[in-house]
């Protein structure tokens, strides 16, 4: 195969994958506006939301602490150390909180969803649902996507608080900021739209990362190896879509 043929085959394969993802996303969106299984939704809220809280909280804490240190070092070169609380709060709420929480869930949730649904595909459990007149889209996909859309904004709210707290702890213990001044500067810089825009991002990210887990798991093939590939592809595609969507939404919100 010459290079032109290889390039053309790769482009066609990419377009086929994008088309399949788009059709699957359309089917999932249509199913969201119909009846669904409330018990499955409650289970996914627990798995995706509550069980993800420790990893999201710890990540946000250390991110806020590291961000405060780096901003202080950079600001010291321009005698702008006093802006550390403002930049930490704004950066966490508008950007780092939603993105980091989404990436943590992409690694934990997207792969788990893909592995679970992929195993059901490999063991023909999805075919069994069809024989029982149960729509797999409403039983498997819709509860997970709804849970991602609901839970991730709540996790981002927690991540915002913990991330700002991480910067605050570093600021008062290492950088010698006055606690009252630090809190006041963090509060004064934030506007309601900063929080709202971050929560909108979180809802979109929650949809994307659960969608990728469901898509790759639903189309897994090849037995155990196929399930492993589906989990890997789910994490990679979810992370790429999160970064792309973050750029688009930031461009719109600015």
Short mmCIF file of C-alpha atoms in Angstrom, two decimals:
data_model
loop_
_atom_site.label_atom_id
_atom_site.label_comp_id
_atom_site.label_asym_id
_atom_site.label_seq_id
_atom_site.Cartn_x
_atom_site.Cartn_y
_atom_site.Cartn_z
CA UNK A 1 0.00 0.00 0.00
CA UNK A 2 1.43 3.36 -1.00
CA UNK A 3 1.32 6.37 1.35
CA UNK A 4 -1.63 7.97 -0.43
CA UNK A 5 -3.71 4.82 -0.05
CA UNK A 6 -2.76 4.55 3.63
CA UNK A 7 -3.73 8.17 4.23
CA UNK A 8 -7.02 7.75 2.39
CA UNK A 9 -7.87 4.59 4.31
CA UNK A 10 -7.11 6.33 7.60
CA UNK A 11 -9.29 9.32 6.70
CA UNK A 12 -12.19 7.09 5.63
CA UNK A 13 -11.89 5.08 8.84
CA UNK A 14 -11.96 8.28 10.89
CA UNK A 15 -15.02 9.56 9.04
CA UNK A 16 -16.82 6.25 9.55
CA UNK A 17 -16.08 6.39 13.27
CA UNK A 18 -17.27 10.00 13.53
CA UNK A 19 -20.43 9.13 11.65
CA UNK A 20 -21.13 6.15 13.90
CA UNK A 21 -20.53 8.27 17.02
CA UNK A 22 -22.86 10.97 15.71
CA UNK A 23 -25.65 8.49 15.00
CA UNK A 24 -25.21 6.90 18.43
CA UNK A 25 -25.26 10.32 20.10
CA UNK A 26 -28.44 11.20 18.21
CA UNK A 27 -30.12 8.00 19.36
CA UNK A 28 -29.00 8.66 22.94
CA UNK A 29 -30.32 12.24 22.89
CA UNK A 30 -33.69 11.10 21.56
CA UNK A 31 -33.87 8.42 24.25
CA UNK A 32 -33.15 11.01 26.95
CA UNK A 33 -36.57 12.58 26.36
CA UNK A 34 -38.50 9.35 26.87
CA UNK A 35 -39.13 6.98 29.74
CA UNK A 36 -36.13 5.48 31.50
CA UNK A 37 -35.34 3.12 34.37
CA UNK A 38 -35.24 5.14 37.59
CA UNK A 39 -33.57 2.35 39.55
CA UNK A 40 -30.68 2.24 37.10
CA UNK A 41 -30.39 6.03 37.28
CA UNK A 42 -30.11 5.93 41.08
CA UNK A 43 -27.43 3.24 40.87
CA UNK A 44 -25.41 5.26 38.38
CA UNK A 45 -25.75 8.43 40.44
CA UNK A 46 -24.12 6.54 43.29
CA UNK A 47 -21.38 4.98 41.18
CA UNK A 48 -20.50 8.02 39.09
CA UNK A 49 -21.08 10.71 41.69
CA UNK A 50 -20.54 9.65 45.27
CA UNK A 51 -17.79 7.11 44.59
CA UNK A 52 -15.89 9.66 42.48
CA UNK A 53 -15.89 12.29 45.22
CA UNK A 54 -12.58 11.26 46.91
CA UNK A 55 -10.48 11.31 43.74
CA UNK A 56 -12.01 14.59 42.53
CA UNK A 57 -11.56 16.24 45.93
CA UNK A 58 -7.92 15.21 46.35
CA UNK A 59 -7.07 16.23 42.80
CA UNK A 60 -8.69 19.65 43.26
CA UNK A 61 -6.92 20.19 46.59
CA UNK A 62 -3.44 19.58 45.22
CA UNK A 63 -4.18 21.46 42.00
CA UNK A 64 -5.23 24.57 43.93
CA UNK A 65 -2.16 24.33 46.14
CA UNK A 66 0.23 23.91 43.23
CA UNK A 67 -1.50 26.70 41.29
CA UNK A 68 -1.04 29.12 44.19
CA UNK A 69 2.68 28.34 44.41
CA UNK A 70 3.24 28.77 40.68
CA UNK A 71 1.29 32.01 40.47
CA UNK A 72 3.22 33.38 43.43
CA UNK A 73 6.55 32.56 41.77
CA UNK A 74 5.47 34.17 38.51
CA UNK A 75 3.87 37.17 40.17
CA UNK A 76 6.98 37.83 42.27
CA UNK A 77 8.87 38.68 39.07
CA UNK A 78 6.49 41.61 38.49
CA UNK A 79 5.76 42.52 42.13
CA UNK A 80 2.24 41.12 41.68
CA UNK A 81 2.17 38.56 44.49
CA UNK A 82 -1.03 40.07 45.89
CA UNK A 83 -3.02 38.76 42.91
CA UNK A 84 -2.51 35.12 43.90
CA UNK A 85 -5.95 34.73 45.58
CA UNK A 86 -7.75 36.36 42.65
CA UNK A 87 -6.10 34.25 39.96
CA UNK A 88 -6.40 31.00 41.90
CA UNK A 89 -10.12 31.49 42.52
CA UNK A 90 -10.83 32.56 38.94
CA UNK A 91 -8.70 29.83 37.39
CA UNK A 92 -10.23 27.08 39.52
CA UNK A 93 -13.85 28.13 39.05
CA UNK A 94 -13.78 28.95 35.35
CA UNK A 95 -11.28 26.46 33.98
CA UNK A 96 -9.41 23.99 36.15
CA UNK A 97 -12.30 22.80 38.31
CA UNK A 98 -14.51 21.59 35.43
CA UNK A 99 -11.65 20.25 33.31
CA UNK A 100 -9.83 18.38 36.06
CA UNK A 101 -13.03 16.87 37.46
CA UNK A 102 -14.04 15.77 33.96
CA UNK A 103 -10.64 14.23 33.25
CA UNK A 104 -10.72 12.32 36.53
CA UNK A 105 -14.15 10.96 35.66
CA UNK A 106 -12.98 10.16 32.12
CA UNK A 107 -10.29 7.95 33.59
CA UNK A 108 -12.53 6.37 36.21
CA UNK A 109 -16.05 6.42 34.77
CA UNK A 110 -15.66 6.28 30.98
CA UNK A 111 -13.38 3.25 31.16
CA UNK A 112 -15.64 1.56 33.71
CA UNK A 113 -18.76 2.11 31.61
CA UNK A 114 -17.03 0.85 28.47
CA UNK A 115 -15.72 -2.25 30.26
CA UNK A 116 -19.10 -3.02 31.83
CA UNK A 117 -21.18 -2.61 28.67
CA UNK A 118 -18.44 -4.23 26.58
CA UNK A 119 -18.53 -7.29 28.84
CA UNK A 120 -22.31 -7.41 28.41
CA UNK A 121 -21.83 -7.29 24.66
CA UNK A 122 -19.22 -10.06 24.74
CA UNK A 123 -21.46 -12.31 26.86
CA UNK A 124 -24.53 -11.54 24.71
CA UNK A 125 -26.41 -9.93 27.58
CA UNK A 126 -27.36 -6.99 25.35
CA UNK A 127 -28.90 -9.44 22.86
CA UNK A 128 -30.78 -10.98 25.77
CA UNK A 129 -32.26 -7.57 26.59
CA UNK A 130 -33.64 -7.39 23.05
CA UNK A 131 -35.30 -10.78 23.47
CA UNK A 132 -36.92 -9.51 26.68
CA UNK A 133 -38.25 -6.45 24.76
CA UNK A 134 -36.05 -4.15 26.84
CA UNK A 135 -34.47 -1.29 24.91
CA UNK A 136 -30.73 -1.35 25.72
CA UNK A 137 -30.49 2.35 24.92
CA UNK A 138 -33.00 3.23 27.64
CA UNK A 139 -31.79 0.60 30.10
CA UNK A 140 -28.01 0.97 29.73
CA UNK A 141 -27.18 4.25 28.02
CA UNK A 142 -29.76 6.78 29.21
CA UNK A 143 -29.27 6.27 32.99
CA UNK A 144 -25.49 6.63 32.65
CA UNK A 145 -25.68 9.76 30.51
CA UNK A 146 -28.29 11.37 32.76
CA UNK A 147 -26.18 10.55 35.80
CA UNK A 148 -23.12 12.15 34.18
CA UNK A 149 -25.03 15.32 33.30
CA UNK A 150 -26.48 15.61 36.82
CA UNK A 151 -23.49 14.57 38.88
CA UNK A 152 -20.54 16.31 37.26
CA UNK A 153 -21.77 19.87 37.96
CA UNK A 154 -22.22 18.88 41.61
CA UNK A 155 -18.72 17.41 41.70
CA UNK A 156 -17.37 20.57 40.10
CA UNK A 157 -18.96 22.69 42.85
CA UNK A 158 -17.17 20.55 45.41
CA UNK A 159 -13.93 20.70 43.40
CA UNK A 160 -14.16 24.49 43.21
CA UNK A 161 -14.46 24.83 46.98
CA UNK A 162 -11.69 22.33 47.70
CA UNK A 163 -9.42 23.78 45.00
CA UNK A 164 -9.74 27.30 46.38
CA UNK A 165 -9.20 25.85 49.85
CA UNK A 166 -5.96 24.25 48.67
CA UNK A 167 -4.70 27.61 47.45
CA UNK A 168 -5.84 29.22 50.68
CA UNK A 169 -3.94 26.72 52.83
CA UNK A 170 -0.73 27.25 50.87
CA UNK A 171 -1.27 31.00 50.89
CA UNK A 172 -1.57 31.36 54.65
CA UNK A 173 0.97 28.68 55.65
CA UNK A 174 3.72 29.05 53.05
CA UNK A 175 3.22 32.38 51.30
CA UNK A 176 2.34 34.31 54.47
CA UNK A 177 -0.94 35.81 53.30
CA UNK A 178 -3.38 37.22 55.80
CA UNK A 179 -6.34 34.78 55.94
CA UNK A 180 -8.99 37.51 55.96
CA UNK A 181 -7.44 39.35 53.02
CA UNK A 182 -7.03 36.12 51.06
CA UNK A 183 -10.67 35.14 51.51
CA UNK A 184 -11.94 38.63 50.68
CA UNK A 185 -9.84 38.86 47.50
CA UNK A 186 -11.00 35.43 46.37
CA UNK A 187 -14.63 36.35 46.95
CA UNK A 188 -14.48 39.81 45.37
CA UNK A 189 -12.99 38.60 42.07
CA UNK A 190 -15.72 36.04 41.39
CA UNK A 191 -18.97 36.86 39.60
CA UNK A 192 -22.04 34.68 39.28
CA UNK A 193 -21.33 34.05 35.60
CA UNK A 194 -17.92 32.59 36.47
CA UNK A 195 -19.61 29.86 38.50
CA UNK A 196 -22.47 29.34 36.03
CA UNK A 197 -20.16 29.01 33.02
CA UNK A 198 -18.12 26.39 34.85
CA UNK A 199 -21.26 24.41 35.68
CA UNK A 200 -22.43 24.57 32.07
CA UNK A 201 -19.06 23.19 31.00
CA UNK A 202 -19.40 20.43 33.59
CA UNK A 203 -22.81 19.38 32.24
CA UNK A 204 -21.43 19.17 28.70
CA UNK A 205 -18.35 17.26 29.87
CA UNK A 206 -20.56 14.84 31.81
CA UNK A 207 -22.55 14.13 28.67
CA UNK A 208 -19.43 13.59 26.56
CA UNK A 209 -17.52 11.29 28.90
CA UNK A 210 -20.50 9.03 29.61
CA UNK A 211 -21.44 9.01 25.92
CA UNK A 212 -17.96 7.83 24.94
CA UNK A 213 -18.01 5.09 27.56
CA UNK A 214 -21.39 3.87 26.37
CA UNK A 215 -20.49 4.09 22.68
CA UNK A 216 -17.24 2.18 22.86
CA UNK A 217 -18.66 -0.42 25.22
CA UNK A 218 -21.79 -0.89 23.10
CA UNK A 219 -19.71 -1.51 19.97
CA UNK A 220 -17.00 -3.62 21.61
CA UNK A 221 -16.12 -6.80 19.77
CA UNK A 222 -13.41 -9.42 19.99
CA UNK A 223 -13.97 -10.87 23.45
CA UNK A 224 -11.81 -9.85 26.41
CA UNK A 225 -9.29 -8.03 24.22
CA UNK A 226 -12.10 -6.06 22.62
CA UNK A 227 -13.37 -5.01 26.03
CA UNK A 228 -9.89 -3.77 26.96
CA UNK A 229 -9.62 -1.82 23.71
CA UNK A 230 -13.06 -0.31 24.27
CA UNK A 231 -12.06 0.92 27.74
CA UNK A 232 -8.85 2.47 26.38
CA UNK A 233 -10.59 4.12 23.44
CA UNK A 234 -13.30 5.48 25.73
CA UNK A 235 -10.79 7.27 27.96
CA UNK A 236 -8.79 8.70 25.03
CA UNK A 237 -11.81 9.88 23.05
CA UNK A 238 -13.49 11.34 26.15
CA UNK A 239 -10.35 13.30 27.07
CA UNK A 240 -9.97 14.65 23.53
CA UNK A 241 -13.62 15.71 23.36
CA UNK A 242 -13.37 17.37 26.78
CA UNK A 243 -10.41 19.51 25.67
CA UNK A 244 -12.08 20.38 22.37
CA UNK A 245 -15.40 21.24 24.03
CA UNK A 246 -13.58 23.28 26.68
CA UNK A 247 -11.94 25.44 24.01
CA UNK A 248 -15.23 25.94 22.15
CA UNK A 249 -17.21 26.79 25.29
CA UNK A 250 -14.49 29.10 26.61
CA UNK A 251 -14.51 30.95 23.27
CA UNK A 252 -18.27 31.35 23.52
CA UNK A 253 -18.32 32.42 27.18
CA UNK A 254 -15.49 34.96 27.01
#
